[in-house]
C-alpha cells in the first residue's frame, strides 16, 4: 500500500517508516522536524524508491492538501504529536496547536481525498489515529486495566490534547463517514527514542554517572511495550483493522518507575562496568510532577481476538537490548545532549 505517515521522523513514527518500507509498502513521510524529529532515524530506508519525505507542518492545510493530491495515499497513519508530559505542563498551547488543530486539518484533508477515490479504494482506505493510554486517566492499584470501552479522564495538558484528537477522529467518522480507526498504547521504549524519556535518559545518565532522578516515591506504575511490537500491530491495523474500532496495544509489563530505573542501572553496571559503585547509588528521589497519574495498564485481549496481535518481546529482553543500543550508539545521543 501507499501510506502517508505523519511524524515519521519521531520515535514511533520512524519505526513505522522502517518496518513499512522493509515489508514492501510505499511511504510518504510528513514531518515538520521539531527537536524530536531526526532524519537519522530513517537512514536505513531513505534511499528506497518507495520512500518520500515531506517537511511540512500538519497544521498547514494548504501543504497537507498538496501532499494528498500529489501522493494519493491508500491509508494514513497519524503519529505526529507533541508527546512529552513535562513539556505539556510548561507549554500547553503548543500541544493544543499540534495535537488538536493539526489533527483537525489532517482529517479535513483526508476526507476530501477519500471522497475522490473509487468505491473500491474508499472501502480499503483507513485513517489510523495513534493515541495514548493517558487519555483514560489514572488507575488505582487494584483497578482493572484500560479497555476499549474505558471512560476518558485525561489529567495532563498532553493527555487532554490527545483525548481531543481522539474525539475528532470519531466525529469525522460519524459525520463524514471517513473510515477512522483509533489505537491507544502503553509506554513505548526502544532504539531512537529522544533522551528526555525515561529509559534513554536513565541509561545515558547511568553511563555518564550522573544522578538518576525519580519523581516522588517512584511507585507510579506504567505498562511497557517495545516499539517494534507496537508498530507491528499498527501495520496490522492498516491492513485489517475495522473502521470505527479502537485497538489497544500493551506489553503485559507493569513496573513502577523505580523498578525500571533500578533495572536500567543494573544493566549498565553489567554491560558497561567501571571501577565505580553500583549505579543504583545514583538514584535520587525528586519532587513529584504536578498531577502525576498513579498507574496505567492495558488490556489488549480484544486486539488479540480481532487481529491475532500480541507482544513478542519480554520486558527484560527488550530493555536489555535497548540499553545495549544506547551504549553502542553514542553517535546518536551525544549531539542531542549538546
Coordinates of C-alpha atoms in Angstrom, one line a residue, residues 66-338:
X66 CA -1.0 19.4 -1.7
X67 CA 0.7 16.2 -0.3
X68 CA -2.6 14.3 -0.5
X69 CA -3.1 15.4 -4.1
X70 CA 0.4 14.6 -5.2
X71 CA 0.9 11.3 -3.5
X72 CA -2.7 9.8 -3.4
X73 CA -2.2 7.6 -0.3
X74 CA -4.2 4.5 0.3
X75 CA -4.1 4.9 4.1
X76 CA -2.9 7.3 6.7
X77 CA -1.0 6.5 9.9
X78 CA -1.2 9.7 12.0
X79 CA 1.5 9.8 14.7
X80 CA 2.6 13.4 14.5
X81 CA 2.2 14.9 18.0
X82 CA 3.8 16.7 20.9
X83 CA 4.2 13.9 23.4
X84 CA 6.3 14.8 26.4
X85 CA 4.1 15.3 29.5
X86 CA 6.6 17.6 31.3
X87 CA 6.8 19.9 28.2
X88 CA 3.0 20.0 28.1
X89 CA 2.9 21.3 31.6
X90 CA 5.3 24.1 30.7
X91 CA 4.0 24.9 27.2
X92 CA 0.4 23.6 26.8
X93 CA -0.6 25.7 23.8
X94 CA 2.0 24.0 21.6
X95 CA 0.3 20.7 22.4
X96 CA -3.2 22.1 21.5
X97 CA -1.9 23.5 18.3
X98 CA -0.2 20.3 17.0
X99 CA -2.3 17.6 18.6
X100 CA -5.7 19.1 18.3
X101 CA -5.6 21.7 15.4
X102 CA -3.1 19.7 13.4
X103 CA -5.3 16.6 13.7
X104 CA -8.4 18.5 12.5
X105 CA -6.5 19.9 9.5
X106 CA -5.3 16.4 8.6
X107 CA -8.7 14.8 9.0
X108 CA -10.3 17.5 6.8
X109 CA -7.8 16.9 4.0
X110 CA -8.1 13.2 4.4
X111 CA -11.9 13.3 4.0
X112 CA -11.7 15.3 0.8
X113 CA -9.1 12.9 -0.6
X114 CA -11.2 9.9 0.4
X115 CA -14.3 11.2 -1.3
X116 CA -12.4 11.4 -4.6
X117 CA -11.4 7.7 -4.5
X118 CA -13.1 5.0 -6.4
X119 CA -15.6 3.0 -4.5
X120 CA -13.2 0.1 -4.0
X121 CA -10.4 2.3 -2.8
X122 CA -12.8 4.1 -0.4
X123 CA -13.7 0.7 1.2
X124 CA -10.0 -0.1 1.6
X125 CA -8.8 3.3 2.8
X126 CA -8.0 3.7 6.6
X127 CA -7.2 6.7 8.7
X128 CA -5.3 5.2 11.7
X129 CA -5.1 7.7 14.6
X130 CA -2.4 6.7 17.0
X131 CA -3.1 7.8 20.6
X132 CA -2.1 7.1 24.2
X133 CA -3.3 5.2 27.2
X134 CA -3.1 8.5 29.1
X135 CA -6.4 9.7 27.7
X136 CA -8.1 7.2 30.1
X137 CA -6.7 8.9 33.2
X138 CA -5.2 7.2 36.3
X139 CA -5.9 3.7 37.7
X140 CA -5.8 2.7 41.3
X141 CA -3.6 -0.2 42.4
X142 CA -6.3 -2.8 42.0
X143 CA -8.4 -1.3 39.2
X144 CA -8.8 -3.4 36.1
X145 CA -6.6 -2.3 33.1
X146 CA -7.9 0.1 30.5
X147 CA -10.1 -1.5 27.8
X148 CA -11.5 -0.1 24.5
X149 CA -14.7 1.0 26.4
X150 CA -12.8 2.8 29.2
X151 CA -14.1 6.3 30.0
X152 CA -11.9 9.2 29.0
X153 CA -10.4 11.1 32.0
X154 CA -7.3 13.0 30.8
X155 CA -5.4 14.7 33.6
X156 CA -2.5 16.5 31.9
X157 CA -2.4 19.0 29.0
X158 CA -0.8 16.3 26.9
X159 CA -3.4 13.7 27.7
X160 CA -6.2 16.2 27.2
X161 CA -4.9 17.2 23.7
X162 CA -4.7 13.5 22.7
X163 CA -8.2 12.9 24.0
X164 CA -9.5 15.8 22.0
X165 CA -7.8 14.4 18.8
X166 CA -9.4 11.0 19.5
X167 CA -12.8 12.6 19.7
X168 CA -12.1 14.5 16.4
X169 CA -11.3 11.2 14.7
X170 CA -14.5 9.6 15.9
X171 CA -16.5 12.7 14.9
X172 CA -15.1 12.7 11.4
X173 CA -16.2 9.1 11.0
X174 CA -19.7 9.7 12.4
X175 CA -20.3 12.9 10.5
X176 CA -18.4 12.4 7.2
X177 CA -18.1 8.6 7.0
X178 CA -14.3 8.7 7.0
X179 CA -13.1 5.2 7.9
X180 CA -11.1 6.1 11.0
X181 CA -9.5 3.7 13.5
X182 CA -8.1 4.7 16.9
X183 CA -5.3 2.9 18.7
X184 CA -4.1 3.5 22.2
X185 CA -0.9 2.2 23.5
X186 CA 1.1 1.9 26.7
X187 CA 4.6 3.4 27.3
X188 CA 6.9 2.6 24.4
X189 CA 10.6 2.1 24.6
X190 CA 13.3 1.0 22.2
X191 CA 16.0 2.4 19.8
X192 CA 16.0 6.0 18.6
X193 CA 13.9 7.4 21.5
X194 CA 14.7 11.1 22.3
X195 CA 16.7 11.2 25.5
X196 CA 14.2 13.1 27.5
X197 CA 12.2 9.9 28.0
X198 CA 12.8 7.6 31.0
X199 CA 14.7 4.7 29.5
X200 CA 17.2 6.5 27.4
X201 CA 17.6 9.3 29.9
X202 CA 18.4 6.8 32.7
X203 CA 20.7 4.8 30.5
X204 CA 22.7 7.8 29.4
X205 CA 22.9 9.3 32.9
X206 CA 23.9 5.9 34.4
X207 CA 26.7 5.5 31.8
X208 CA 28.0 9.0 32.5
X209 CA 27.5 8.6 36.3
X210 CA 25.0 11.4 36.5
X211 CA 22.1 11.4 39.0
X212 CA 19.1 9.2 38.1
X213 CA 16.1 11.4 39.1
X214 CA 12.9 9.6 40.1
X215 CA 9.7 11.5 40.7
X216 CA 8.0 11.3 44.1
X217 CA 8.3 7.9 45.7
X218 CA 8.9 6.1 42.4
X219 CA 5.8 4.0 42.9
X220 CA 3.9 5.3 39.8
X221 CA 3.2 2.3 37.6
X222 CA 3.4 2.1 33.8
X223 CA 3.0 -0.8 31.3
X224 CA 6.0 -1.1 28.9
X225 CA 5.8 -2.1 25.2
X226 CA 8.7 -2.4 22.8
X227 CA 8.2 0.0 19.9
X228 CA 8.8 -2.8 17.3
X229 CA 5.9 -4.8 18.8
X230 CA 3.7 -1.8 18.8
X231 CA 4.4 -0.9 15.2
X232 CA 3.8 -4.5 14.0
X233 CA 0.3 -4.0 15.5
X234 CA -0.2 -0.7 13.8
X235 CA 0.6 -2.2 10.4
X236 CA -1.9 -5.0 11.2
X237 CA -4.5 -2.3 11.8
X238 CA -3.8 -0.6 8.5
X239 CA -4.3 -3.8 6.6
X240 CA -7.1 -5.5 8.6
X241 CA -8.5 -3.0 11.1
X242 CA -12.2 -2.3 11.1
X243 CA -13.4 1.4 10.8
X244 CA -14.9 2.7 14.0
X245 CA -12.9 0.2 16.1
X246 CA -10.5 1.1 18.9
X247 CA -7.5 -1.2 19.3
X248 CA -5.3 -1.2 22.4
X249 CA -1.7 -2.2 22.5
X250 CA 0.2 -3.1 25.7
X251 CA 3.2 -5.1 26.8
X252 CA 1.9 -7.0 29.8
X253 CA 4.8 -5.4 31.7
X254 CA 3.6 -3.3 34.6
X255 CA 6.6 -1.8 36.5
X256 CA 7.0 1.0 39.0
X257 CA 9.2 3.8 37.7
X258 CA 11.7 2.9 40.5
X259 CA 11.8 -0.7 39.3
X260 CA 12.6 0.5 35.7
X261 CA 15.3 2.8 36.9
X262 CA 16.9 0.1 39.1
X263 CA 16.8 -2.3 36.2
X264 CA 18.5 0.2 33.9
X265 CA 21.1 0.9 36.5
X266 CA 21.8 -2.9 36.9
X267 CA 22.1 -3.4 33.1
X268 CA 24.5 -0.5 32.7
X269 CA 26.6 -2.0 35.5
X270 CA 26.7 -5.3 33.7
X271 CA 27.1 -4.0 30.1
X272 CA 29.4 -1.1 30.8
X273 CA 31.3 -2.0 34.0
X274 CA 33.8 0.5 35.5
X275 CA 35.5 0.9 38.9
X276 CA 32.7 2.9 40.5
X277 CA 30.0 1.7 42.9
X278 CA 26.7 0.3 41.7
X279 CA 24.8 2.7 39.5
X280 CA 21.8 2.3 41.9
X281 CA 23.7 4.7 44.2
X282 CA 23.0 7.4 41.6
X283 CA 19.2 7.2 42.1
X284 CA 17.7 10.4 43.6
X285 CA 14.1 10.9 44.6
X286 CA 12.9 14.4 43.4
X287 CA 9.8 16.5 43.8
X288 CA 6.8 14.8 42.1
X289 CA 5.4 16.1 38.8
X290 CA 2.2 18.1 39.0
X291 CA -0.9 15.9 38.5
X292 CA 1.3 12.7 38.2
X293 CA -1.0 9.8 37.3
X294 CA -0.5 6.8 39.6
X295 CA -0.9 3.8 37.2
X296 CA -1.6 2.9 33.6
X297 CA -2.3 -0.6 32.4
X298 CA -3.7 -2.0 29.1
X299 CA -6.0 -5.0 28.4
X300 CA -5.2 -5.8 24.8
X301 CA -7.2 -9.0 24.7
X302 CA -9.7 -7.6 22.2
X303 CA -6.9 -6.7 19.9
X304 CA -5.6 -10.3 20.2
X305 CA -9.0 -11.7 19.4
X306 CA -9.6 -9.5 16.4
X307 CA -6.1 -9.2 14.9
X308 CA -4.1 -12.0 16.5
X309 CA -1.6 -9.5 17.8
X310 CA 0.4 -9.9 21.0
X311 CA 3.8 -8.6 22.1
X312 CA 6.7 -10.8 21.2
X313 CA 9.4 -9.3 23.5
X314 CA 9.5 -9.7 27.2
X315 CA 10.3 -6.5 29.1
X316 CA 13.6 -8.0 30.4
X317 CA 14.9 -8.9 26.9
X318 CA 13.6 -5.7 25.3
X319 CA 15.1 -3.5 28.0
X320 CA 18.5 -5.2 27.8
X321 CA 18.7 -4.8 24.0
X322 CA 17.5 -1.2 24.3
X323 CA 20.1 -0.3 26.9
X324 CA 22.8 -2.0 24.8
X325 CA 21.7 0.0 21.8
X326 CA 22.2 3.3 23.7
X327 CA 25.5 2.2 25.0
X328 CA 26.6 1.4 21.4
X329 CA 25.1 4.5 19.8
X330 CA 26.8 7.5 21.5
X331 CA 26.8 9.0 18.0
X332 CA 23.0 9.2 18.1
X333 CA 22.5 10.8 21.5
X334 CA 25.7 12.9 22.2
X335 CA 24.8 15.5 19.5
X336 CA 21.3 15.7 21.1
X337 CA 22.7 16.4 24.5
X338 CA 24.9 19.1 23.0

